[in-house]
PDB file of C-alpha atoms in Angstrom:
ATOM      1  CA  UNK A 937     -21.162   3.209   1.685  1.00 36.00           C
ATOM      2  CA  UNK A 938     -19.394   1.744  -1.329  1.00 37.00           C
ATOM      3  CA  UNK A 939     -20.862  -1.730  -1.019  1.00 35.00           C
ATOM      4  CA  UNK A 940     -22.794  -1.393  -4.268  1.00 36.00           C
ATOM      5  CA  UNK A 941     -21.322  -2.928  -7.377  1.00 36.00           C
ATOM      6  CA  UNK A 942     -20.517  -0.331 -10.019  1.00 37.00           C
ATOM      7  CA  UNK A 943     -20.176  -1.045 -13.691  1.00 33.00           C
ATOM      8  CA  UNK A 944     -17.203   0.677 -15.266  1.00 35.00           C
ATOM      9  CA  UNK A 945     -15.935  -0.231 -18.736  1.00 34.00           C
ATOM     10  CA  UNK A 946     -18.114  -3.367 -18.716  1.00 31.00           C
ATOM     11  CA  UNK A 947     -16.278  -4.459 -15.590  1.00 32.00           C
ATOM     12  CA  UNK A 948     -17.968  -4.787 -12.205  1.00 31.00           C
ATOM     13  CA  UNK A 949     -15.955  -3.558  -9.246  1.00 36.00           C
ATOM     14  CA  UNK A 950     -16.843  -3.594  -5.585  1.00 40.00           C
ATOM     15  CA  UNK A 951     -15.997  -0.448  -3.723  1.00 47.00           C
ATOM     16  CA  UNK A 952     -14.846  -0.331  -0.138  1.00 60.00           C
ATOM     17  CA  UNK A 953     -16.701   1.006   2.839  1.00 87.00           C
ATOM     18  CA  UNK A 954     -15.397   3.798   5.028  1.00 89.00           C
ATOM     19  CA  UNK A 955     -14.530   1.236   7.705  1.00 91.00           C
ATOM     20  CA  UNK A 956     -12.505  -0.811   5.187  1.00 92.00           C
ATOM     21  CA  UNK A 957     -10.659   2.309   4.011  1.00 94.00           C
ATOM     22  CA  UNK A 958      -9.653   3.251   7.558  1.00 95.00           C
ATOM     23  CA  UNK A 959      -8.759  -0.375   8.387  1.00 94.00           C
ATOM     24  CA  UNK A 960      -6.425  -0.285   5.364  1.00 94.00           C
ATOM     25  CA  UNK A 961      -5.061   3.081   6.540  1.00 95.00           C
ATOM     26  CA  UNK A 962      -4.368   1.548   9.965  1.00 94.00           C
ATOM     27  CA  UNK A 963      -2.490  -1.291   8.274  1.00 94.00           C
ATOM     28  CA  UNK A 964      -0.564   1.244   6.152  1.00 93.00           C
ATOM     29  CA  UNK A 965       0.691   3.170   9.202  1.00 93.00           C
ATOM     30  CA  UNK A 966       1.847   0.040  11.066  1.00 90.00           C
ATOM     31  CA  UNK A 967       5.488  -1.004  11.064  1.00 81.00           C
ATOM     32  CA  UNK A 968       8.204   0.362   8.804  1.00 83.00           C
ATOM     33  CA  UNK A 969       5.721   1.839   6.331  1.00 83.00           C
ATOM     34  CA  UNK A 970       4.161   3.863   9.129  1.00 86.00           C
ATOM     35  CA  UNK A 971       7.527   5.175  10.298  1.00 88.00           C
ATOM     36  CA  UNK A 972       8.344   6.256   6.741  1.00 89.00           C
ATOM     37  CA  UNK A 973       4.966   8.014   6.434  1.00 91.00           C
ATOM     38  CA  UNK A 974       5.453   9.582   9.863  1.00 92.00           C
ATOM     39  CA  UNK A 975       8.801  11.095   8.813  1.00 91.00           C
ATOM     40  CA  UNK A 976       7.034  12.778   5.875  1.00 91.00           C
ATOM     41  CA  UNK A 977       3.798  13.705   7.653  1.00 93.00           C
ATOM     42  CA  UNK A 978       4.541  14.494  11.337  1.00 93.00           C
ATOM     43  CA  UNK A 979       1.066  15.377  12.551  1.00 95.00           C
ATOM     44  CA  UNK A 980      -2.428  14.365  13.601  1.00 96.00           C
ATOM     45  CA  UNK A 981      -5.561  14.331  11.445  1.00 97.00           C
ATOM     46  CA  UNK A 982      -9.212  14.023  12.354  1.00 97.00           C
ATOM     47  CA  UNK A 983     -11.323  12.667   9.478  1.00 97.00           C
ATOM     48  CA  UNK A 984     -15.061  13.369   9.621  1.00 97.00           C
ATOM     49  CA  UNK A 985     -16.524  11.192   6.874  1.00 95.00           C
ATOM     50  CA  UNK A 986     -20.316  11.471   6.762  1.00 91.00           C
ATOM     51  CA  UNK A 987     -21.398  10.606  10.322  1.00 91.00           C
ATOM     52  CA  UNK A 988     -18.201   8.739  11.313  1.00 94.00           C
ATOM     53  CA  UNK A 989     -15.028  10.190  12.840  1.00 96.00           C
ATOM     54  CA  UNK A 990     -11.549   8.653  12.555  1.00 97.00           C
ATOM     55  CA  UNK A 991      -8.220   9.780  14.016  1.00 97.00           C
ATOM     56  CA  UNK A 992      -4.857   9.414  12.271  1.00 96.00           C
ATOM     57  CA  UNK A 993      -1.824   9.922  14.507  1.00 96.00           C
ATOM     58  CA  UNK A 994       1.528  10.253  12.771  1.00 95.00           C
ATOM     59  CA  UNK A 995       2.952  12.740  15.281  1.00 93.00           C
ATOM     60  CA  UNK A 996       5.851  10.541  16.423  1.00 91.00           C
ATOM     61  CA  UNK A 997       7.473   7.263  15.276  1.00 87.00           C
ATOM     62  CA  UNK A 998       6.053   5.443  18.319  1.00 87.00           C
ATOM     63  CA  UNK A 999       2.415   6.526  17.857  1.00 86.00           C
ATOM     64  CA  UNK A1000       1.584   5.650  14.232  1.00 90.00           C
ATOM     65  CA  UNK A1001      -2.085   4.695  14.547  1.00 94.00           C
ATOM     66  CA  UNK A1002      -5.605   5.053  13.161  1.00 95.00           C
ATOM     67  CA  UNK A1003      -8.601   4.796  15.471  1.00 95.00           C
ATOM     68  CA  UNK A1004     -12.327   5.401  15.351  1.00 95.00           C
ATOM     69  CA  UNK A1005     -13.524   8.499  17.193  1.00 95.00           C
ATOM     70  CA  UNK A1006     -11.712  11.718  18.145  1.00 96.00           C
ATOM     71  CA  UNK A1007      -8.500  10.630  19.872  1.00 95.00           C
ATOM     72  CA  UNK A1008      -7.279  14.240  20.090  1.00 95.00           C
ATOM     73  CA  UNK A1009     -10.153  15.936  21.987  1.00 94.00           C
ATOM     74  CA  UNK A1010     -10.691  18.378  19.125  1.00 90.00           C
ATOM     75  CA  UNK A1011      -6.997  19.348  19.032  1.00 94.00           C
ATOM     76  CA  UNK A1012      -5.879  17.564  15.854  1.00 96.00           C
ATOM     77  CA  UNK A1013      -3.370  19.416  13.649  1.00 97.00           C
ATOM     78  CA  UNK A1014      -5.747  19.012  10.707  1.00 97.00           C
ATOM     79  CA  UNK A1015      -9.462  18.298  10.383  1.00 97.00           C
ATOM     80  CA  UNK A1016     -10.742  16.860   7.114  1.00 96.00           C
ATOM     81  CA  UNK A1017     -14.489  16.750   6.465  1.00 97.00           C
ATOM     82  CA  UNK A1018     -16.022  15.045   3.429  1.00 96.00           C
ATOM     83  CA  UNK A1019     -18.754  12.687   2.303  1.00 96.00           C
ATOM     84  CA  UNK A1020     -18.278   8.954   1.892  1.00 94.00           C
ATOM     85  CA  UNK A1021     -18.547   9.459  -1.858  1.00 94.00           C
ATOM     86  CA  UNK A1022     -15.631  11.935  -1.918  1.00 94.00           C
ATOM     87  CA  UNK A1023     -13.474   9.670   0.296  1.00 93.00           C
ATOM     88  CA  UNK A1024     -14.151   6.832  -2.141  1.00 91.00           C
ATOM     89  CA  UNK A1025     -13.205   9.008  -5.112  1.00 92.00           C
ATOM     90  CA  UNK A1026      -9.923   9.971  -3.438  1.00 92.00           C
ATOM     91  CA  UNK A1027      -9.114   6.325  -2.675  1.00 92.00           C
ATOM     92  CA  UNK A1028      -9.932   5.313  -6.277  1.00 91.00           C
ATOM     93  CA  UNK A1029      -7.792   8.213  -7.601  1.00 91.00           C
ATOM     94  CA  UNK A1030     -10.793   9.767  -9.351  1.00 94.00           C
ATOM     95  CA  UNK A1031      -9.934  13.012  -7.554  1.00 92.00           C
ATOM     96  CA  UNK A1032      -6.823  14.178  -5.680  1.00 88.00           C
ATOM     97  CA  UNK A1033      -7.317  15.630  -2.165  1.00 87.00           C
ATOM     98  CA  UNK A1034      -6.138  19.056  -3.413  1.00 87.00           C
ATOM     99  CA  UNK A1035      -8.664  18.982  -6.286  1.00 92.00           C
ATOM    100  CA  UNK A1036     -11.467  17.931  -3.940  1.00 93.00           C
ATOM    101  CA  UNK A1037     -10.634  20.890  -1.682  1.00 93.00           C
ATOM    102  CA  UNK A1038     -10.563  23.365  -4.578  1.00 94.00           C
ATOM    103  CA  UNK A1039     -13.946  22.078  -5.797  1.00 96.00           C
ATOM    104  CA  UNK A1040     -15.474  22.401  -2.321  1.00 96.00           C
ATOM    105  CA  UNK A1041     -15.958  18.627  -1.972  1.00 96.00           C
ATOM    106  CA  UNK A1042     -13.530  18.484   0.965  1.00 95.00           C
ATOM    107  CA  UNK A1043     -13.344  20.872   3.903  1.00 96.00           C
ATOM    108  CA  UNK A1044     -10.052  21.389   5.694  1.00 95.00           C
ATOM    109  CA  UNK A1045      -9.324  23.169   8.941  1.00 96.00           C
ATOM    110  CA  UNK A1046      -5.871  23.458  10.471  1.00 96.00           C
ATOM    111  CA  UNK A1047      -2.356  23.115   9.080  1.00 95.00           C
ATOM    112  CA  UNK A1048      -2.472  23.405   5.296  1.00 92.00           C
ATOM    113  CA  UNK A1049       1.070  21.985   5.043  1.00 92.00           C
ATOM    114  CA  UNK A1050      -0.313  18.662   6.333  1.00 93.00           C
ATOM    115  CA  UNK A1051      -3.251  18.812   3.957  1.00 90.00           C
ATOM    116  CA  UNK A1052      -0.785  18.927   1.056  1.00 89.00           C
ATOM    117  CA  UNK A1053       0.707  15.641   2.297  1.00 91.00           C
ATOM    118  CA  UNK A1054      -2.589  13.722   2.390  1.00 89.00           C
ATOM    119  CA  UNK A1055      -1.873  12.274  -1.056  1.00 89.00           C
ATOM    120  CA  UNK A1056       0.970  10.178   0.438  1.00 91.00           C
ATOM    121  CA  UNK A1057      -1.366   8.800   3.122  1.00 93.00           C
ATOM    122  CA  UNK A1058      -4.025   7.992   0.498  1.00 92.00           C
ATOM    123  CA  UNK A1059      -1.437   6.228  -1.691  1.00 92.00           C
ATOM    124  CA  UNK A1060      -0.223   4.101   1.234  1.00 92.00           C
ATOM    125  CA  UNK A1061      -3.833   3.263   2.146  1.00 93.00           C
ATOM    126  CA  UNK A1062      -4.669   2.337  -1.442  1.00 92.00           C
ATOM    127  CA  UNK A1063      -1.805  -0.208  -1.475  1.00 92.00           C
ATOM    128  CA  UNK A1064      -3.309  -2.004   1.524  1.00 91.00           C
ATOM    129  CA  UNK A1065      -6.806  -2.315   0.059  1.00 89.00           C
ATOM    130  CA  UNK A1066      -7.428  -5.460  -2.005  1.00 78.00           C
ATOM    131  CA  UNK A1067      -7.578  -4.448  -5.691  1.00 70.00           C
ATOM    132  CA  UNK A1068     -11.092  -5.901  -5.834  1.00 60.00           C
ATOM    133  CA  UNK A1069     -12.156  -3.210  -3.349  1.00 52.00           C
ATOM    134  CA  UNK A1070     -10.926  -0.253  -5.422  1.00 52.00           C
TER     135      UNK A1070
END
């Protein structure tokens, strides 16, 4: 979805695909970083990005994971629905998750307290993506 090169300030950058973003998110929730995120987040999220579905599980320190598909049988604490374009903008910090929601670019269903903490997950994910992919 973001495999096209985009010219910004006379600089060409390659943007990451949805799969790369969620692979980076999986890396971000592994190990000590995942336990730290889990202490802040404490919940499950189902991401529906275009036609793909990904599950983020930060419900306990032993289950920090990201997987493709609905791992929660529709019972995630939070469901986030957006386009690939909006997910890319959030990863590139062009829009914060809260701003995307207020503008109607992002749909949220479930625990709003978790939705407010998505910025921390996005920041951790961003750190795991190669800078050339941002």
